[in-house]
């Protein structure tokens, strides 16, 4: 082995001397490259590459190949990643579509946390129109980098939407989308994409939470009604959701929906699900929060109906009717109901009043 090592060393020295006098001899360079690489003489190998490059033109067909081998040696064997990246960048200027260069720069930029150059390289790779699976992965990674490291929300969303358009169940893209929404992005613009994913994955609870975020985010009463109606439909598939449905229906009314559309269903559900007391409390709360007299009267009337017909509580019914009388002292229907109940209860003073 010692003899062989000496022979190899002698061969290298001989080739180096020969090449000094004959720098154009490609076969000497190639043999020297093999020996230096096999022996792990990477400093000498670097010098050999650089010497070879000094004797050929930049546009020579071998120049790109030699630069790539030099860059690889610097990165993998000499741990000089920054210099390696600079050489890859030179080659990138000559051959913008070179996949080896793009992949290497992507790796180096990621390791060195050079996020903006990384984004540009990844976009260049996408311009090469890779196959669908690779494109999906690249859009996902671009979305992650743009959001996590560069805070470029709109650009990140564009790439993540492309991922979810191709695969609505991509959990990584969904997680990033959720982070972006939690970070304060416009939930009204982003929610439709995420809703499609939640539906595909049957993530019903997350879907309901997202619709509630839409309700909170919009200033439009009409839009809130639309979102609440959708939430109500989602809630119908959930156990023990009747009271929540009732509250959402009352909120629809508060936003301007026709009370006659929701009040009959509220009363019916309260009766079917033994939520009569809860219904009267919700109706009272909605009436207290409303600034519209006619709506307060309708809500109170529904509460009075439950107290009288279902809970059989004349005292509570009278209390609600008195509120209605204060809202509209001249309403004959309210006055007649109060007259009848006070008479039945023997409330002489109240009856005289």
Coordinates of C-alpha atoms in Angstrom, one line a residue:
X1 CA 0.0 0.0 0.0
X2 CA 2.9 2.4 0.8
X3 CA 4.4 1.6 -2.5
X4 CA 1.1 2.3 -4.3
X5 CA 0.7 5.6 -2.4
X6 CA 4.1 6.7 -3.4
X7 CA 3.4 5.7 -7.0
X8 CA 0.1 7.7 -7.0
X9 CA 1.9 10.7 -5.4
X10 CA 4.6 10.5 -8.0
X11 CA 2.1 10.2 -10.8
X12 CA 0.2 13.3 -9.5
X13 CA 3.5 15.3 -9.3
X14 CA 4.5 14.2 -12.8
X15 CA 1.1 15.1 -14.3
X16 CA 1.2 18.5 -12.6
X17 CA 4.6 19.2 -14.1
X18 CA 3.5 18.0 -17.5
X19 CA 0.4 20.1 -17.3
X20 CA 2.3 23.2 -16.4
X21 CA 4.1 22.9 -19.8
X22 CA 1.0 21.7 -21.7
X23 CA -2.1 23.5 -20.2
X24 CA -4.1 22.8 -23.4
X25 CA -3.7 19.0 -23.0
X26 CA -7.2 18.0 -21.9
X27 CA -6.2 14.4 -21.3
X28 CA -3.6 15.5 -18.7
X29 CA -6.3 17.6 -16.9
X30 CA -8.8 14.7 -16.9
X31 CA -6.3 12.2 -15.5
X32 CA -5.1 14.6 -12.9
X33 CA -8.7 15.4 -11.8
X34 CA -9.4 11.6 -11.3
X35 CA -6.3 11.1 -9.2
X36 CA -6.7 14.1 -7.0
X37 CA -10.4 13.3 -6.4
X38 CA -9.6 9.7 -5.6
X39 CA -6.9 10.7 -3.2
X40 CA -9.0 13.4 -1.5
X41 CA -6.6 16.1 -2.5
X42 CA -9.3 18.7 -2.7
X43 CA -7.2 21.8 -2.3
X44 CA -5.1 20.7 -5.2
X45 CA -8.2 19.7 -7.1
X46 CA -9.6 23.2 -6.6
X47 CA -6.4 24.7 -7.9
X48 CA -6.5 22.4 -10.9
X49 CA -10.1 23.4 -11.8
X50 CA -9.2 27.1 -11.5
X51 CA -6.1 26.6 -13.6
X52 CA -8.1 24.8 -16.3
X53 CA -10.7 27.6 -16.3
X54 CA -8.0 30.2 -16.8
X55 CA -7.1 28.6 -20.1
X56 CA -10.6 28.3 -21.6
X57 CA -13.2 30.9 -22.5
X58 CA -16.4 31.4 -20.4
X59 CA -18.6 30.2 -23.3
X60 CA -16.5 27.1 -24.0
X61 CA -18.6 24.0 -23.8
X62 CA -16.4 22.6 -21.0
X63 CA -16.4 25.8 -18.9
X64 CA -19.9 25.2 -17.3
X65 CA -19.1 21.6 -16.5
X66 CA -15.8 22.5 -14.8
X67 CA -17.4 25.3 -12.8
X68 CA -20.1 22.9 -11.6
X69 CA -17.4 20.4 -10.5
X70 CA -15.5 23.2 -8.8
X71 CA -18.6 24.5 -7.0
X72 CA -19.4 20.9 -5.8
X73 CA -15.9 20.4 -4.5
X74 CA -16.0 23.7 -2.6
X75 CA -19.4 22.9 -1.0
X76 CA -19.1 19.2 -0.3
X77 CA -15.4 18.7 0.4
X78 CA -13.9 22.1 1.5
X79 CA -17.0 23.4 3.3
X80 CA -16.8 26.8 1.5
X81 CA -20.5 27.1 0.8
X82 CA -20.5 30.8 0.1
X83 CA -17.8 30.5 -2.6
X84 CA -19.6 27.6 -4.0
X85 CA -22.8 29.6 -4.2
X86 CA -21.0 32.4 -6.0
X87 CA -19.8 30.0 -8.7
X88 CA -23.3 28.5 -9.1
X89 CA -24.6 32.0 -9.5
X90 CA -22.1 32.6 -12.3
X91 CA -23.2 29.5 -14.1
X92 CA -26.8 30.6 -13.6
X93 CA -26.2 33.8 -15.5
X94 CA -24.8 31.7 -18.4
X95 CA -27.5 28.9 -18.3
X96 CA -30.6 30.2 -16.4
X97 CA -32.5 26.9 -16.9
X98 CA -29.7 24.6 -15.7
X99 CA -31.6 22.3 -13.3
X100 CA -28.4 21.2 -11.4
X101 CA -27.5 24.9 -10.8
X102 CA -31.1 25.7 -9.7
X103 CA -31.3 22.8 -7.3
X104 CA -27.9 23.6 -5.8
X105 CA -28.7 27.3 -5.4
X106 CA -32.0 26.4 -3.8
X107 CA -30.1 24.2 -1.3
X108 CA -27.4 26.7 -0.6
X109 CA -29.8 29.6 -0.2
X110 CA -31.9 27.6 2.2
X111 CA -28.9 26.7 4.3
X112 CA -27.7 30.2 4.4
X113 CA -31.2 31.6 5.0
X114 CA -31.0 33.9 2.0
X115 CA -34.8 33.9 1.5
X116 CA -35.3 36.4 -1.3
X117 CA -32.8 34.9 -3.6
X118 CA -34.3 31.5 -2.8
X119 CA -37.7 32.7 -3.9
X120 CA -36.3 34.0 -7.2
X121 CA -34.6 30.6 -7.8
X122 CA -37.7 28.7 -7.0
X123 CA -39.8 30.9 -9.3
X124 CA -37.3 30.2 -12.1
X125 CA -37.6 26.5 -11.5
X126 CA -41.4 26.8 -11.7
X127 CA -40.9 28.6 -15.0
X128 CA -39.4 25.4 -16.3
X129 CA -42.9 23.8 -16.0
X130 CA -41.9 20.8 -13.8
X131 CA -44.3 17.9 -13.4
X132 CA -47.4 18.4 -11.3
X133 CA -46.2 16.8 -8.1
X134 CA -43.0 18.8 -8.1
X135 CA -44.8 22.0 -9.0
X136 CA -47.2 21.4 -6.0
X137 CA -44.2 20.9 -3.7
X138 CA -42.5 24.0 -5.0
X139 CA -45.7 26.2 -4.6
X140 CA -46.0 24.9 -1.1
X141 CA -42.4 25.7 -0.2
X142 CA -42.7 29.1 -1.8
X143 CA -45.8 29.8 0.2
X144 CA -44.0 28.7 3.4
X145 CA -40.9 30.9 2.7
X146 CA -42.9 33.9 1.6
X147 CA -45.1 33.8 4.7
X148 CA -42.7 32.5 7.4
X149 CA -39.5 34.4 6.4
X150 CA -40.5 37.3 4.3
X151 CA -44.0 38.2 5.6
X152 CA -45.2 38.6 2.0
X153 CA -48.8 37.6 2.7
X154 CA -50.4 38.1 -0.7
X155 CA -47.6 36.3 -2.6
X156 CA -47.7 33.4 -0.1
X157 CA -51.5 33.1 -0.4
X158 CA -51.2 33.0 -4.2
X159 CA -48.9 29.9 -4.1
X160 CA -50.9 28.2 -1.3
X161 CA -54.1 28.6 -3.2
X162 CA -52.6 26.9 -6.2
X163 CA -51.6 24.0 -3.9
X164 CA -55.1 23.7 -2.4
X165 CA -56.7 24.1 -5.8
X166 CA -54.8 21.0 -6.9
X167 CA -55.3 19.1 -3.6
X168 CA -57.8 20.6 -1.1
X169 CA -56.7 18.1 1.5
X170 CA -53.0 19.2 1.6
X171 CA -52.5 19.5 5.4
X172 CA -49.3 21.5 5.2
X173 CA -50.9 24.1 3.0
X174 CA -53.9 24.2 5.2
X175 CA -51.8 24.8 8.3
X176 CA -50.0 27.7 6.6
X177 CA -53.3 29.1 5.5
X178 CA -54.6 28.9 9.1
X179 CA -51.4 30.7 10.4
X180 CA -51.9 33.5 7.8
X181 CA -55.5 34.0 8.9
X182 CA -54.5 34.0 12.6
X183 CA -51.8 36.5 11.7
X184 CA -54.4 39.0 10.8
X185 CA -54.9 38.5 7.1
X186 CA -58.3 39.3 5.5
X187 CA -60.4 36.3 6.5
X188 CA -63.2 37.3 4.1
X189 CA -60.9 36.9 1.2
X190 CA -59.1 33.7 2.4
X191 CA -62.0 31.8 4.0
X192 CA -63.5 30.4 0.8
X193 CA -60.4 28.4 0.0
X194 CA -60.1 27.1 3.5
X195 CA -63.8 26.2 3.6
X196 CA -63.4 24.0 0.6
X197 CA -60.5 22.1 2.4
X198 CA -62.5 21.7 5.6
X199 CA -65.4 20.3 3.7
X200 CA -63.2 17.9 1.8
X201 CA -61.6 16.7 5.1
X202 CA -64.9 16.8 7.0
X203 CA -63.4 19.1 9.6
X204 CA -66.8 20.3 10.7
X205 CA -65.8 22.1 13.9
X206 CA -63.0 24.0 12.2
X207 CA -65.5 24.9 9.4
X208 CA -67.9 26.4 12.0
X209 CA -65.1 28.3 13.7
X210 CA -64.1 29.8 10.3
X211 CA -67.7 30.9 9.5
X212 CA -67.8 32.6 12.9
X213 CA -64.7 34.5 12.0
X214 CA -66.3 35.6 8.8
X215 CA -69.3 36.8 10.8
X216 CA -67.0 38.8 13.1
X217 CA -65.0 40.2 10.2
X218 CA -67.7 41.7 8.1
X219 CA -69.4 45.0 8.6
X220 CA -72.2 44.2 6.2
X221 CA -75.5 43.1 7.9
X222 CA -76.5 41.3 4.7
X223 CA -73.2 39.4 4.6
X224 CA -73.6 38.5 8.3
X225 CA -77.0 37.1 7.7
X226 CA -75.7 35.0 4.8
X227 CA -72.8 33.7 6.9
X228 CA -75.2 33.0 9.9
X229 CA -77.6 31.1 7.6
X230 CA -74.7 28.9 6.5
X231 CA -73.6 28.4 10.1
X232 CA -77.1 27.4 11.0
X233 CA -77.1 24.7 8.3
X234 CA -73.7 23.4 9.6
X235 CA -74.9 23.4 13.2
X236 CA -78.0 21.3 12.3
X237 CA -75.7 18.3 11.9
X238 CA -74.2 18.7 15.4
X239 CA -75.7 17.3 18.5
X240 CA -77.0 19.6 21.2
X241 CA -76.8 22.6 18.9
X242 CA -80.4 23.8 19.1
X243 CA -79.7 26.7 21.5
X244 CA -76.8 27.9 19.4
X245 CA -79.0 27.7 16.3
X246 CA -81.6 29.7 18.1
X247 CA -79.1 32.4 19.0
X248 CA -77.8 32.6 15.5
X249 CA -81.4 33.0 14.2
X250 CA -82.0 35.8 16.6
X251 CA -78.8 37.5 15.4
X252 CA -80.1 37.2 11.9
X253 CA -83.2 39.0 12.9
X254 CA -81.1 41.7 14.7
X255 CA -79.2 42.2 11.4
X256 CA -82.4 42.8 9.5
X257 CA -83.7 39.3 8.5
X258 CA -87.5 39.0 8.5
X259 CA -88.6 37.9 12.0
X260 CA -91.4 35.8 10.5
X261 CA -88.8 33.7 8.8
X262 CA -87.1 32.6 12.0
X263 CA -89.4 33.2 15.0
X264 CA -91.8 30.3 14.2
X265 CA -88.8 27.9 13.9
X266 CA -87.3 29.2 17.2
X267 CA -90.6 28.6 19.0
X268 CA -91.0 25.1 17.4
X269 CA -87.4 24.0 18.2
X270 CA -87.7 25.3 21.8
X271 CA -90.9 23.2 22.3
X272 CA -89.4 20.1 20.6
X273 CA -86.1 20.2 22.5
X274 CA -87.4 21.3 25.9
X275 CA -85.6 24.6 25.7
X276 CA -88.5 26.8 26.7
X277 CA -86.8 28.7 29.5
X278 CA -83.6 29.2 27.4
X279 CA -85.7 30.4 24.5
X280 CA -87.4 33.1 26.7
X281 CA -84.0 34.2 28.0
X282 CA -82.6 34.4 24.5
X283 CA -85.6 36.4 23.2
X284 CA -85.4 38.8 26.2
X285 CA -81.7 39.3 25.6
X286 CA -82.3 40.0 21.9
X287 CA -85.0 42.5 22.7
X288 CA -82.8 44.3 25.2
X289 CA -80.1 44.6 22.6
X290 CA -82.3 45.8 19.8
X291 CA -82.8 49.5 19.1
X292 CA -85.9 49.1 16.9
X293 CA -89.2 49.3 18.8
X294 CA -91.2 47.2 16.4
X295 CA -88.6 44.4 16.6
X296 CA -88.4 44.5 20.4
X297 CA -92.2 44.1 20.5
X298 CA -92.1 41.1 18.2
X299 CA -89.4 39.4 20.2
X300 CA -91.1 40.1 23.5
X301 CA -94.4 38.8 22.1
X302 CA -92.7 35.5 21.2
X303 CA -91.4 35.3 24.8
X304 CA -94.8 36.1 26.3
X305 CA -96.3 33.3 24.1
X306 CA -93.9 30.8 25.6
X307 CA -94.4 32.0 29.2
X308 CA -98.2 31.8 28.9
X309 CA -98.9 28.8 26.6
X310 CA -95.9 26.5 27.5
X311 CA -94.5 27.5 30.9
X312 CA -97.9 28.4 32.3
X313 CA -96.5 31.3 34.1
X314 CA -98.9 34.2 34.2
X315 CA -96.6 36.3 36.4
X316 CA -93.8 36.0 33.9
X317 CA -96.2 36.6 31.0
X318 CA -97.5 39.8 32.7
X319 CA -93.9 41.0 33.2
X320 CA -93.1 40.7 29.5
X321 CA -96.4 42.2 28.4
X322 CA -95.7 45.2 30.7
X323 CA -92.5 45.7 28.8
X324 CA -94.5 45.6 25.6
X325 CA -97.0 48.2 26.9
X326 CA -94.1 50.5 27.7
X327 CA -92.9 50.2 24.2
X328 CA -96.3 51.0 22.7
X329 CA -98.9 52.1 25.3
X330 CA -101.7 52.3 22.8
X331 CA -101.4 48.7 21.4
X332 CA -104.9 47.2 22.1
X333 CA -103.8 43.6 21.7
X334 CA -101.2 44.0 24.5
X335 CA -103.7 45.9 26.7
X336 CA -106.4 43.2 26.3
X337 CA -103.9 40.5 27.2
X338 CA -102.8 42.4 30.3
X339 CA -106.5 43.0 31.2
X340 CA -107.3 39.3 30.9
X341 CA -104.3 38.1 32.9
X342 CA -104.7 40.7 35.7
X343 CA -108.3 39.8 36.0
X344 CA -107.5 36.1 36.2
X345 CA -104.9 36.7 38.9
X346 CA -107.1 39.1 40.8
X347 CA -104.7 42.0 40.4
X348 CA -107.2 44.7 41.1
X349 CA -104.8 47.6 41.3
X350 CA -103.1 46.6 38.1
X351 CA -106.4 46.0 36.5
X352 CA -107.6 49.5 37.4
X353 CA -104.4 51.0 36.0

